[in-house]
Amino acid sequence: MATGDWWRHGVIYQIYPRSFQDSNGDGIGDLPGIISRLDHLNDGTPDSLGVDAIWLSPFYPSPMADFGYDVSDYCDVHPDYGTLADFDELVRQAHRRGIRVLVDFVPNHTSDQHPWFRESRSSRTGPRRGWYVWRDPGADGSPPNNWRSYFPAVGVPWTLDPATGQYYLHSFLPQQPDLNWWNPEVRAAMHDVLRFWLERGVDGFRIDVAHKMARDPELRDNPPEPSGGFPAGVRRDEDWPEVHVILREFRRLLDGYDDRMAVGEVGIYDPARLVRYFGDALDELHLAFNFAFLVQPWSAEAFRASVERYQSVLPEGAWPVYTLSNHDNPRARSRYDGGGASGERRTRVGAMMLLTLRGTPFLYYGEEIGQPDGEVPPDRVVDVHGRDPERTPMQWDGGPGAGFTGGDPWMPVGSAARSVNVAAQRADPASILSLYRRLIWYRRSSAALRWGSYESVGRTPGLFAFVRECGEERLLVALNFRDEPAHLDGSSLGLPHRGRLELSTDPDRAPGAIGIQPLRLGPDEGVIVRL
Ligand code: NOJ
Ligand code: CA
């Protein structure tokens, strides 16, 4: 089979290190724990999930105000997670299994405990003052402008620092001061961080809030926000033109190494604006997350429209990304739980959609077993933004620590762990895990799914159907989003009379010859049919 860039055809699996696997009983996931679970991710056989890469959310030293997205040292490992030697071993062990490793790069802000910020805040005239964004209060003591923190609980993204009587900017928590990317020394220091990890052998980076870094150097007010949010391009606190210069600089640096990549977290929902992050000459991000799926209702029409709108603005040569869950949003299993049997069936349909569309799929840990959000009682809440439920421990088995830990887990184990876990699903051919494994290994063997063309077919209400094609290989994917039988009228769509059912989300439906005029689907069923 021809090969393309690995990050275009591979499946990428996100690990939230704190919650994946604890190795020493302290209740906190760690790097040795991840190493011990690599065989689950890819042991080279279809008994494993078969992913091509992992993305590790931050494991750096951090006071954990934002669970690692407040970094106090970019070039080390938090002792909770292990050591740099453990990291090197993780890269070695992953690479041995053909798994690439992406690390999280958090360039917009540091921790307020980072030595750079400690120095910056210590005097108005010190050498690192200009590394952050400092401004005098208004005449009445008010903050410098009307911007708002991303976290509603924070509100004003400016904190007055009594030591020097100026405000500093923090787009997120007060413990996450924004770096001043207009300062060339900041750029040079952060480029060194990229080099540090590249030299250690990482295959690339997930770039945190890649659309933020640059903002209006004059810090002018945002215009009043219309109900429904800002239209694209009018905010002054993010998505500023200079950010593209910064991303081009990252890209040039990465291009100096062999076969590395960057995927940006670009929190922009307007696809036309989002795709600018690939760069006019495809010289910025290799991939830019498209978060549209996180906000779609469970509707064939909504997902189809989202895919088509995105594809219609995607520049020639740029490549889509799809994702249904991550550490910042309720898990897909819970978002789309219509209750009863439909909830699990929808999870299966979502899996088939994610792994058959034209684009790079990102899977969030636990998604492969249909792990729902955990229950987090008020006295165990640790996140300022309500994201604890999607960060509960990976459910490896039905024991008290879910196989995640022998100790007290830092976050309660979800009550579903007793039945929804890897051990229970591993040997069950009808399980969600078995479906994921089949889908991923099927995808690995299929040029049409990995890089073939995409064409949506039909407009049957409740059905999302498309054809993926590469050379002789032609696959029809039909996804029934409704809890009732449906059929796709193949004859009016010019499809052949018969095909071969390769895979159904319904474990009771065996592969084999199948009629497509019409193609009949069960309630909440998805199928892949070879034409
Ligand atoms: C996006 C990350 O995904 C989120 O978890 C974090 O809180 C913010 N960026 C700030 O770093
Ligand atoms: Ca641990």
PDB file of C-alpha atoms in Angstrom, residues 422-431 433-434 437:
ATOM      1  CA  VAL A 422     -11.372  -3.195  29.272  1.00  0.00           C
ATOM      2  CA  ALA A 423     -11.168  -6.582  31.012  1.00  0.00           C
ATOM      3  CA  ALA A 424     -14.877  -7.235  30.513  1.00  0.00           C
ATOM      4  CA  GLN A 425     -14.775  -6.210  26.874  1.00  0.00           C
ATOM      5  CA  ARG A 426     -11.485  -7.657  25.735  1.00  0.00           C
ATOM      6  CA  ALA A 427     -12.650 -11.166  25.016  1.00  0.00           C
ATOM      7  CA  ASP A 428     -16.218 -10.291  24.071  1.00  0.00           C
ATOM      8  CA  PRO A 429     -16.563 -10.092  20.275  1.00  0.00           C
ATOM      9  CA  ALA A 430     -19.771  -8.091  20.724  1.00  0.00           C
ATOM     10  CA  SER A 431     -18.156  -5.370  22.855  1.00  0.00           C
ATOM     11  CA  LEU A 433     -13.796  -2.415  22.351  1.00  0.00           C
ATOM     12  CA  SER A 434     -14.005  -5.216  19.796  1.00  0.00           C
ATOM     13  CA  ARG A 437     -10.388  -2.773  17.230  1.00  0.00           C
TER      14      ARG A 437
END
